[in-house]
C-alpha cells in the first residue's frame, strides 16, 4: 500500500471551514439535503471540470504506478484489499486541494454532522481491472445508529467517470436507518451478491457522491474495464480533530 503522511486540520482548518460556510451558503439545496437524510447518499454531478481534474488524475496515476512497482518488487507483501490500490493522501498539500476544499463539502458536513466537525482523512481507492468487489457493509458495524445526526460523512470524488463497467460504488438507499447489518439480515454469503434494492452510482468525472459511510450499506463493485478506476474520498467526522491530528506549531 502506498502511504503519504497525513496532517490533520486542527484549529486553522476549523476557522477556515466556518468562513467558507458563511460566505458560500446554500450550495446544498433543501431537496438535496432531504435526499441525503432519506436515502443516506446523494450524487452531485460534474462539480470539477477537466482543468481541475487533469492534475489530480496525473498525480493519482503516479501513485498507482508506484504501488504496482512496489508490488512487483515484493509480491508477498500484505495488502488490505487484493487488487485494489489504497493510498492515504495528505490533508495540507496542494495536489488534492480541490477534493477537500470545495465549499459544498463544508456545507454538507455542517448539515449532516452538526456545527462541530472535522476533516479526518483523504484517500485514494483504485480497483484494478478484474478486482474491487466487496460485500455490502456499513463502516461502523456492529454499532449502527438509526436516528439523529450522522456520525460521519464520506465525499467520494469521481476522478475517473464511474460507469457500470469500471467498479462504481453501490448503495442500498435508506439502509442507514436499519438497525441490522447485511451479514445479519441476509442469507450467508448473500451480502457479496446483487441486492434487489441496490443502486450502482454511475457518474461523470468530476462528480461527488456524498454518503453516510458509518451506517449506510455500501460496497465497491468489480472493475471490468481495462484501467484502474480512480476515486478520492474525503472523510468527515463529528467533533473536533483529535490532538494527534493538530499540526505542530512553528
Coordinates of C-alpha atoms in Angstrom, one line a residue:
X1 CA 0.0 0.0 0.0
X2 CA 1.3 3.5 -0.9
X3 CA 1.1 5.9 2.0
X4 CA 1.6 9.6 2.1
X5 CA 1.9 11.3 5.5
X6 CA -1.3 12.8 7.0
X7 CA -1.5 16.2 8.6
X8 CA -4.8 17.0 10.4
X9 CA -6.9 20.1 10.2
X10 CA -6.7 21.4 13.7
X11 CA -7.8 24.9 14.7
X12 CA -6.7 26.6 11.5
X13 CA -8.9 24.3 9.4
X14 CA -11.8 24.8 11.7
X15 CA -11.6 28.6 11.3
X16 CA -11.3 28.4 7.5
X17 CA -14.2 25.9 7.4
X18 CA -16.5 28.3 9.2
X19 CA -15.7 31.2 7.0
X20 CA -16.2 29.1 3.8
X21 CA -19.7 28.0 5.0
X22 CA -20.7 31.6 5.9
X23 CA -19.5 33.0 2.5
X24 CA -20.9 30.3 0.3
X25 CA -24.2 29.4 1.9
X26 CA -27.0 27.4 0.3
X27 CA -24.9 25.4 -2.1
X28 CA -26.7 22.4 -0.8
X29 CA -30.4 22.8 -1.7
X30 CA -33.3 21.8 0.6
X31 CA -34.1 19.0 -1.8
X32 CA -30.6 17.6 -1.8
X33 CA -30.5 17.7 2.0
X34 CA -33.8 15.9 2.1
X35 CA -32.4 13.2 -0.2
X36 CA -29.3 12.8 1.9
X37 CA -31.3 12.4 5.1
X38 CA -33.8 10.0 3.5
X39 CA -31.6 7.9 1.2
X40 CA -28.2 8.2 3.0
X41 CA -26.4 9.3 -0.1
X42 CA -26.5 12.0 -2.8
X43 CA -24.8 12.3 -6.2
X44 CA -23.9 15.8 -7.2
X45 CA -22.8 15.8 -10.8
X46 CA -19.9 17.5 -12.6
X47 CA -18.6 19.9 -9.9
X48 CA -15.0 19.8 -11.0
X49 CA -14.1 20.4 -14.7
X50 CA -11.2 18.9 -16.7
X51 CA -8.8 21.7 -15.9
X52 CA -9.1 20.8 -12.2
X53 CA -9.3 17.0 -12.7
X54 CA -6.3 16.7 -15.0
X55 CA -3.5 17.4 -12.5
X56 CA -5.3 15.4 -9.8
X57 CA -5.6 12.4 -12.2
X58 CA -1.9 12.7 -13.2
X59 CA -0.9 12.6 -9.5
X60 CA -3.1 9.6 -8.8
X61 CA -1.7 7.8 -11.9
X62 CA 1.8 8.3 -10.4
X63 CA 0.7 6.8 -7.1
X64 CA -0.9 3.8 -8.9
X65 CA 2.3 3.3 -10.8
X66 CA 4.4 3.5 -7.7
X67 CA 2.2 0.9 -6.0
X68 CA 2.4 -1.5 -8.9
X69 CA 6.2 -1.2 -9.0
X70 CA 6.3 -1.9 -5.2
X71 CA 4.0 -4.9 -5.6
X72 CA 6.2 -6.3 -8.4
X73 CA 9.3 -5.8 -6.2
X74 CA 7.7 -7.5 -3.2
X75 CA 4.9 -9.8 -4.4
X76 CA 4.4 -11.3 -0.9
X77 CA 3.7 -8.0 0.9
X78 CA 0.5 -7.7 2.8
X79 CA -2.3 -5.6 1.3
X80 CA -5.6 -4.5 2.8
X81 CA -7.6 -5.5 -0.3
X82 CA -6.1 -7.6 -3.0
X83 CA -6.2 -6.0 -6.4
X84 CA -7.1 -2.6 -5.0
X85 CA -4.6 0.3 -4.5
X86 CA -5.3 2.3 -1.4
X87 CA -3.3 5.4 -0.5
X88 CA -3.6 7.9 2.3
X89 CA -3.3 11.4 0.9
X90 CA -2.1 14.5 2.7
X91 CA -4.5 16.9 4.2
X92 CA -2.4 20.0 3.7
X93 CA -0.7 19.7 0.3
X94 CA -1.9 21.4 -2.9
X95 CA -2.2 18.3 -5.1
X96 CA -5.6 17.3 -3.8
X97 CA -6.9 20.6 -2.5
X98 CA -10.0 20.6 -4.9
X99 CA -11.1 17.3 -3.3
X100 CA -11.1 18.6 0.3
X101 CA -11.8 22.4 -0.1
X102 CA -14.9 22.5 -2.4
X103 CA -17.4 24.6 -0.4
X104 CA -20.2 22.1 -1.0
X105 CA -18.4 19.6 1.3
X106 CA -18.3 22.0 4.2
X107 CA -22.0 22.8 3.8
X108 CA -22.9 19.1 3.6
X109 CA -20.7 18.3 6.7
X110 CA -22.4 21.0 8.7
X111 CA -25.8 19.9 7.6
X112 CA -25.4 16.2 8.3
X113 CA -22.9 16.2 11.2
X114 CA -23.8 19.4 13.0
X115 CA -21.8 22.5 13.6
X116 CA -18.8 20.8 15.1
X117 CA -17.0 18.6 12.7
X118 CA -13.5 18.0 11.2
X119 CA -11.9 16.6 8.0
X120 CA -10.4 13.3 9.3
X121 CA -8.8 11.9 6.1
X122 CA -8.4 11.9 2.4
X123 CA -7.7 8.7 0.5
X124 CA -7.4 7.0 -2.9
X125 CA -9.2 3.8 -3.8
X126 CA -8.3 2.4 -7.2
X127 CA -9.6 -1.1 -8.1
X128 CA -7.5 -2.7 -10.8
X129 CA -9.1 -4.5 -13.8
X130 CA -10.9 -7.6 -12.6
X131 CA -10.9 -6.5 -8.9
X132 CA -12.6 -4.3 -6.4
X133 CA -15.8 -6.1 -5.5
X134 CA -16.8 -6.1 -1.8
X135 CA -19.7 -7.4 0.3
X136 CA -22.2 -4.9 1.4
X137 CA -21.3 -3.3 4.7
X138 CA -21.6 -0.3 7.0
X139 CA -18.3 1.0 8.1
X140 CA -19.2 1.3 11.8
X141 CA -20.7 -2.3 12.2
X142 CA -21.8 -3.5 14.7
X143 CA -22.9 -0.2 16.2
X144 CA -25.3 1.2 13.6
X145 CA -27.2 4.3 14.6
X146 CA -30.7 4.7 13.1
X147 CA -31.5 8.2 14.3
X148 CA -30.1 11.6 14.9
X149 CA -27.2 13.4 13.2
X150 CA -24.8 11.3 11.2
X151 CA -21.5 10.3 12.8
X152 CA -19.5 10.6 9.6
X153 CA -19.8 11.7 6.0
X154 CA -17.8 10.4 3.0
X155 CA -17.4 12.6 -0.1
X156 CA -16.2 10.3 -2.9
X157 CA -14.9 12.3 -5.9
X158 CA -15.1 10.5 -9.2
X159 CA -11.7 11.3 -10.8
X160 CA -12.5 8.7 -13.4
X161 CA -16.0 8.6 -14.7
X162 CA -18.0 6.0 -12.8
X163 CA -19.5 3.6 -15.3
X164 CA -21.5 0.4 -15.0
X165 CA -18.3 -1.5 -16.0
X166 CA -15.5 0.0 -14.0
X167 CA -16.4 -0.7 -10.5
X168 CA -18.8 2.1 -9.3
X169 CA -19.9 2.5 -5.7
X170 CA -23.1 0.6 -4.9
X171 CA -25.5 1.6 -2.1
X172 CA -28.8 0.4 -0.5
X173 CA -30.9 3.6 -0.2
X174 CA -32.3 4.1 3.3
X175 CA -30.3 1.3 4.9
X176 CA -28.6 3.8 7.2
X177 CA -31.8 3.8 9.2
X178 CA -31.9 0.0 9.6
X179 CA -30.7 -1.4 12.9
X180 CA -29.1 -4.5 11.2
X181 CA -26.1 -5.3 9.2
X182 CA -26.1 -7.1 5.8
X183 CA -24.4 -10.1 7.4
X184 CA -27.2 -10.4 10.0
X185 CA -30.0 -9.5 7.6
X186 CA -29.2 -11.6 4.5
X187 CA -28.6 -15.3 4.0
X188 CA -25.0 -16.4 4.5
X189 CA -22.8 -15.0 1.7
X190 CA -25.5 -13.0 0.1
X191 CA -24.0 -9.7 1.1
X192 CA -21.4 -10.2 -1.6
X193 CA -24.0 -10.8 -4.3
X194 CA -26.6 -8.5 -6.0
X195 CA -29.2 -6.9 -3.8
X196 CA -32.7 -6.2 -5.1
X197 CA -32.6 -2.6 -3.8
X198 CA -29.0 -1.7 -4.8
X199 CA -28.1 1.3 -6.8
X200 CA -24.8 1.4 -8.7
X201 CA -23.9 5.1 -8.7
X202 CA -22.9 6.0 -12.3
X203 CA -21.4 9.4 -12.6
X204 CA -19.4 11.7 -14.8
X205 CA -15.8 12.5 -13.9
X206 CA -15.7 15.5 -11.5
X207 CA -18.9 14.4 -9.7
X208 CA -19.0 13.8 -5.9
X209 CA -21.0 11.1 -4.1
X210 CA -21.9 12.1 -0.5
X211 CA -22.9 9.2 1.7
X212 CA -23.3 8.1 5.3
X213 CA -20.4 5.6 5.4
X214 CA -20.9 4.8 9.1
X215 CA -24.4 3.3 8.7
X216 CA -25.4 3.0 5.0
X217 CA -25.0 -0.4 3.4
X218 CA -22.5 0.1 0.6
X219 CA -19.6 -1.5 -1.3
X220 CA -17.2 -1.4 -4.2
X221 CA -18.0 -3.5 -7.3
X222 CA -15.9 -5.3 -9.9
X223 CA -13.9 -3.2 -12.3
X224 CA -14.4 -4.8 -15.7
X225 CA -12.7 -2.0 -17.6
X226 CA -9.1 -2.1 -18.8
X227 CA -7.9 0.6 -16.5
X228 CA -7.8 1.4 -12.8
X229 CA -10.9 3.3 -11.6
X230 CA -9.8 6.4 -9.6
X231 CA -11.7 7.9 -6.7
X232 CA -10.6 10.2 -3.9
X233 CA -12.7 10.2 -0.8
X234 CA -12.7 12.9 1.9
X235 CA -13.8 11.6 5.3
X236 CA -15.6 14.0 7.7
X237 CA -16.4 13.2 11.3
X238 CA -18.3 14.8 14.1
X239 CA -16.4 16.7 16.8
X240 CA -13.0 18.3 16.9
X241 CA -10.0 16.8 15.3
X242 CA -8.0 14.5 17.8
X243 CA -5.0 16.1 19.3
X244 CA -2.7 13.9 17.3
X245 CA -4.1 15.5 14.1
X246 CA -3.4 19.1 15.1
X247 CA -0.4 20.4 13.2
X248 CA 2.7 21.2 15.3
X249 CA 3.5 24.9 15.8
X250 CA 6.4 26.6 14.1

